[in-house]
mmCIF file of C-alpha atoms in Angstrom:
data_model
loop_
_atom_site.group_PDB
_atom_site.id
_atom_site.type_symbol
_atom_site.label_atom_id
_atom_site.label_comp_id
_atom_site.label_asym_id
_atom_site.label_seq_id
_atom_site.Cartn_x
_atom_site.Cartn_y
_atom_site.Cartn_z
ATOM 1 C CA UNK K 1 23.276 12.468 7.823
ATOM 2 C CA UNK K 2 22.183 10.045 5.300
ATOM 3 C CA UNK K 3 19.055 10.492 3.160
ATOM 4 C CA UNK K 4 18.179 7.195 1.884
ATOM 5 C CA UNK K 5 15.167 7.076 -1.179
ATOM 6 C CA UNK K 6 12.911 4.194 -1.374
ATOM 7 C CA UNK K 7 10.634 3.508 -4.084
ATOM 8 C CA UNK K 8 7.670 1.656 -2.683
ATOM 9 C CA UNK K 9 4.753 2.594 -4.734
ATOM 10 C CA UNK K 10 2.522 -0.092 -5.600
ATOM 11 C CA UNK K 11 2.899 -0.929 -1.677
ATOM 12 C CA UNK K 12 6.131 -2.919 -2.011
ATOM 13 C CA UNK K 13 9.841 -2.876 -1.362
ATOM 14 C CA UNK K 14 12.306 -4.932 -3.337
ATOM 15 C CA UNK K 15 14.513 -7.118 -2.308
ATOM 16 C CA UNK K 16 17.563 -5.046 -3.834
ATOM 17 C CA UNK K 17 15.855 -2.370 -1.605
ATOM 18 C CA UNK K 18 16.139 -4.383 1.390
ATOM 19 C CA UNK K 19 19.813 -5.610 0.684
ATOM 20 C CA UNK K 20 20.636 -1.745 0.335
ATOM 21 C CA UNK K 21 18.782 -0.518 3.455
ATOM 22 C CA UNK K 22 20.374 -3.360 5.679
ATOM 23 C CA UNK K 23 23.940 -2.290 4.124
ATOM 24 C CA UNK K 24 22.865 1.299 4.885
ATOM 25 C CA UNK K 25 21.655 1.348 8.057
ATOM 26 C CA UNK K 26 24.477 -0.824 9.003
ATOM 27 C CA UNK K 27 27.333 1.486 7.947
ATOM 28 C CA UNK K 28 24.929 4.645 9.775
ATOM 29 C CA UNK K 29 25.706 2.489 12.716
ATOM 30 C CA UNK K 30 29.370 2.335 12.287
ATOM 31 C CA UNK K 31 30.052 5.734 11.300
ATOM 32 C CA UNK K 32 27.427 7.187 14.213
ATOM 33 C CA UNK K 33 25.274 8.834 11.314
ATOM 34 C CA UNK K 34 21.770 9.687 11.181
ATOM 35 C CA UNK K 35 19.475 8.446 8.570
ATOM 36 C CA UNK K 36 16.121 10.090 6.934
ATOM 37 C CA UNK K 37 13.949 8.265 4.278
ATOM 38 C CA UNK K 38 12.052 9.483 1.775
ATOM 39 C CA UNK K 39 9.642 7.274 0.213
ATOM 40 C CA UNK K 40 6.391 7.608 -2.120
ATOM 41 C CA UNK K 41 4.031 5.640 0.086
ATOM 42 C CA UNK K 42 3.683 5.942 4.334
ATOM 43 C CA UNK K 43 3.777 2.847 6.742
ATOM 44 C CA UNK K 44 1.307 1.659 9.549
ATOM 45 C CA UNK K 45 2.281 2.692 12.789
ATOM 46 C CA UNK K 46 1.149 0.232 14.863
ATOM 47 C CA UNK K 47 -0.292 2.805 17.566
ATOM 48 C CA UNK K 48 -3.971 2.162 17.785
ATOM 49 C CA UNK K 49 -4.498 6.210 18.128
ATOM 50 C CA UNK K 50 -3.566 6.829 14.659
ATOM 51 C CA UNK K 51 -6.519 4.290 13.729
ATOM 52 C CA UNK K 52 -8.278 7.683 12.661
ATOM 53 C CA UNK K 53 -5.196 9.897 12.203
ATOM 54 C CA UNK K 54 -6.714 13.280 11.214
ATOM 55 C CA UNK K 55 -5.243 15.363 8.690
ATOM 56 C CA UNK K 56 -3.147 18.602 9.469
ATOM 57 C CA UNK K 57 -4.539 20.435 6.457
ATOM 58 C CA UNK K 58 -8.402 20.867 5.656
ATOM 59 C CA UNK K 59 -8.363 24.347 4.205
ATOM 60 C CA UNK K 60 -8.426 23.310 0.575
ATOM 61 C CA UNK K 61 -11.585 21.702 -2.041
ATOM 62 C CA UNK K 62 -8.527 19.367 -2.877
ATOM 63 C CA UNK K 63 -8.706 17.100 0.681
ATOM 64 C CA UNK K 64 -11.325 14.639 0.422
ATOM 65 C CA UNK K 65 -10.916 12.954 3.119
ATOM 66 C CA UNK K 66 -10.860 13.912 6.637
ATOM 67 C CA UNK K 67 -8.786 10.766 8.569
ATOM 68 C CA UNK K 68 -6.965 7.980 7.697
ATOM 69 C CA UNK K 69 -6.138 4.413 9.416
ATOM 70 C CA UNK K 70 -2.376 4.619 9.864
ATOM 71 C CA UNK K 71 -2.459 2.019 12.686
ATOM 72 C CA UNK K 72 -3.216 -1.213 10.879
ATOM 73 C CA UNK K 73 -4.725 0.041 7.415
ATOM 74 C CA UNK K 74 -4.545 -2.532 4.313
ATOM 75 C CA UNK K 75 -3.793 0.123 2.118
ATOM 76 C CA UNK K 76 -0.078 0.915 3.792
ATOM 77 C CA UNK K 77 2.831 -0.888 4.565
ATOM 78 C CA UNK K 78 2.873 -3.176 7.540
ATOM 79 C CA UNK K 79 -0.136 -4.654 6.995
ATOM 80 C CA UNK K 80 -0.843 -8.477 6.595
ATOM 81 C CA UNK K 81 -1.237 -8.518 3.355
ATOM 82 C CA UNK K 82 2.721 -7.521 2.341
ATOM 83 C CA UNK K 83 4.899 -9.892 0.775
ATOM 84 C CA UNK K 84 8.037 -11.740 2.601
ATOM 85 C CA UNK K 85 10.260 -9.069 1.450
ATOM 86 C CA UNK K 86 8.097 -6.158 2.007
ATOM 87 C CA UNK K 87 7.317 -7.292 5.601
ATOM 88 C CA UNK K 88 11.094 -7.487 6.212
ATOM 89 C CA UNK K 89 11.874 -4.384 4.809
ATOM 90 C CA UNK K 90 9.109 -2.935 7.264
ATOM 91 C CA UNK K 91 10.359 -4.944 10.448
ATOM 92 C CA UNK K 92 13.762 -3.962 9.532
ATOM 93 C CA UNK K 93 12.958 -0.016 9.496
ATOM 94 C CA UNK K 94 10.778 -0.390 12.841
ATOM 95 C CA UNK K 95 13.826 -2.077 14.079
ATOM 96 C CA UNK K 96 16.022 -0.033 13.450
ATOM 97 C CA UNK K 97 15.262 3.807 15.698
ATOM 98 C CA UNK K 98 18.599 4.328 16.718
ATOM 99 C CA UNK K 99 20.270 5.210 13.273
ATOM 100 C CA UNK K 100 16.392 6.511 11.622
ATOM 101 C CA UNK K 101 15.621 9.962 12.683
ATOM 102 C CA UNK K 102 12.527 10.116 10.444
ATOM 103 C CA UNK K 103 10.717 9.062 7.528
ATOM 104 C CA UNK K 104 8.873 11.662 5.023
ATOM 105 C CA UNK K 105 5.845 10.330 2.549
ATOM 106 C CA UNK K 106 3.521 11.186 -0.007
ATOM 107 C CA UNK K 107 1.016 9.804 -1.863
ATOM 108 C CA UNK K 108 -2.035 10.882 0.230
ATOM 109 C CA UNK K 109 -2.246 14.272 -1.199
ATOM 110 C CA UNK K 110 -2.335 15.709 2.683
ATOM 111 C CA UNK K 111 -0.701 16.206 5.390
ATOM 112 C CA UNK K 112 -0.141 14.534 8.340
ATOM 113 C CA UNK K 113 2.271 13.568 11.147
ATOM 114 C CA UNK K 114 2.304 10.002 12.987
ATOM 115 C CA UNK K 115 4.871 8.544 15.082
ATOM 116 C CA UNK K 116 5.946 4.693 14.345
ATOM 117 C CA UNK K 117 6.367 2.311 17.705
ATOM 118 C CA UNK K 118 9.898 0.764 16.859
ATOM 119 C CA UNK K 119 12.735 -0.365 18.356
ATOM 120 C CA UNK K 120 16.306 -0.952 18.429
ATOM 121 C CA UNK K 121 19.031 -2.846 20.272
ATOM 122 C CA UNK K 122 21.727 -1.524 22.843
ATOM 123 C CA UNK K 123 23.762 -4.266 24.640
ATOM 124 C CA UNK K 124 21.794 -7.084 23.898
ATOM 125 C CA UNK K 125 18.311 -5.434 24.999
ATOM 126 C CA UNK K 126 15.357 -4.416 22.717
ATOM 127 C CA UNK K 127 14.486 0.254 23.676
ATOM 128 C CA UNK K 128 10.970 0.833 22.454
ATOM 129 C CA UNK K 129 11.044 4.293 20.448
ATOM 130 C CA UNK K 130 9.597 6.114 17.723
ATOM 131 C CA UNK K 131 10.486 7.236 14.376
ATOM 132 C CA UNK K 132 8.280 10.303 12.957
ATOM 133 C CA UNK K 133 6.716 10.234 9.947
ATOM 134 C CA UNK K 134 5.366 13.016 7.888
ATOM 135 C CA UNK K 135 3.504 13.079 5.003
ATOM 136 C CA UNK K 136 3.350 15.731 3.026
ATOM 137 C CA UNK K 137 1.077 17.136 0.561
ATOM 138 C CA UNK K 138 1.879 17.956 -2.977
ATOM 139 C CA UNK K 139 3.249 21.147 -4.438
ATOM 140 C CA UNK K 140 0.563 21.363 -6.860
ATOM 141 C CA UNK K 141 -2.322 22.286 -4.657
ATOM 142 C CA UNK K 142 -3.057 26.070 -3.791
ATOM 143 C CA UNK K 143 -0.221 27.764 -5.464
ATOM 144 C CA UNK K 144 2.413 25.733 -4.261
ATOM 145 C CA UNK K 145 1.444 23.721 -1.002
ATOM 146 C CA UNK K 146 5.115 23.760 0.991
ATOM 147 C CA UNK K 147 6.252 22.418 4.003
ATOM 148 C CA UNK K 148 9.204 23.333 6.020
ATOM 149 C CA UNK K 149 11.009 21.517 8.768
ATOM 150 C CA UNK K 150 13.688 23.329 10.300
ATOM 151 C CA UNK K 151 16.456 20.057 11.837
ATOM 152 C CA UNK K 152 18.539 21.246 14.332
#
């Protein structure tokens, strides 16, 4: 397994990022690894469901905010609005299912699950698939907010 952290707050990816992650998820490839990213900030998901994904945790004064666009919203990754390199850095994640098992955010002080449509290429020929993502609330709330995922 490889756990690969990216730093996109401010809704960007570098391009040293992008140069990394290509190296990265090429070598997963070769060596028939697994890869999980952890990032600060959660990407679209271009499934027109999650247009008003609801959260998984209301029980707290803390959660303002009931739903979120993760389909197409301006305020995440994927949208129009990205750069060149942040784009790429995007296409190249949703490209790549076969090597990313998952993706795990922040930021939005909730939590939620979504599932990404991506892709990936096996003789020549593009498999639609999905890569979870979960975002995850912070520690801080309600005497320690946790969650647990149990891989197996």
């Amino acid at each position: 397994l490889m756990l690969i952290g990216l730093n996109n707050c401010h809704r960007r990816y570098t391009e040293y990022q992008r140069e990394r992650l290509e190296r990265d998820i090429q070598a997963a490839r070769e060596q028939g690894i697994k890869i999980i990213i952890a990032q600060h900030e959660m990407i679209n998901t271009g499934r027109e469901e999650d247009a008003r994904l609801p959260s998984m945790y209301m029980n707290s004064e803390w959660c303002y905010k009931s739903a979120y666009n993760f389909y197409n919203g301006n305020d995440k990754i994927g949208a129009q609005r990205d750069n060149e390199c942040t784009h790429a850095v995007y296409e190249l994640i949703c490209s790549s299912a076969d090597v990313i098992s998952a993706i795990f955010a922040g930021h939005w002080h909730n939590a939620a699950y979504s599932e990404i449509n991506a892709s990936y290429l096996k003789d020549g020929e593009a498999i639609k698939a999905v890569i979870p993502q979960y975002v995850v609330a912070s520690a801080a709330y309600d005497d320690g907010f946790m969650t647990v995922l149990t891989v197996k």
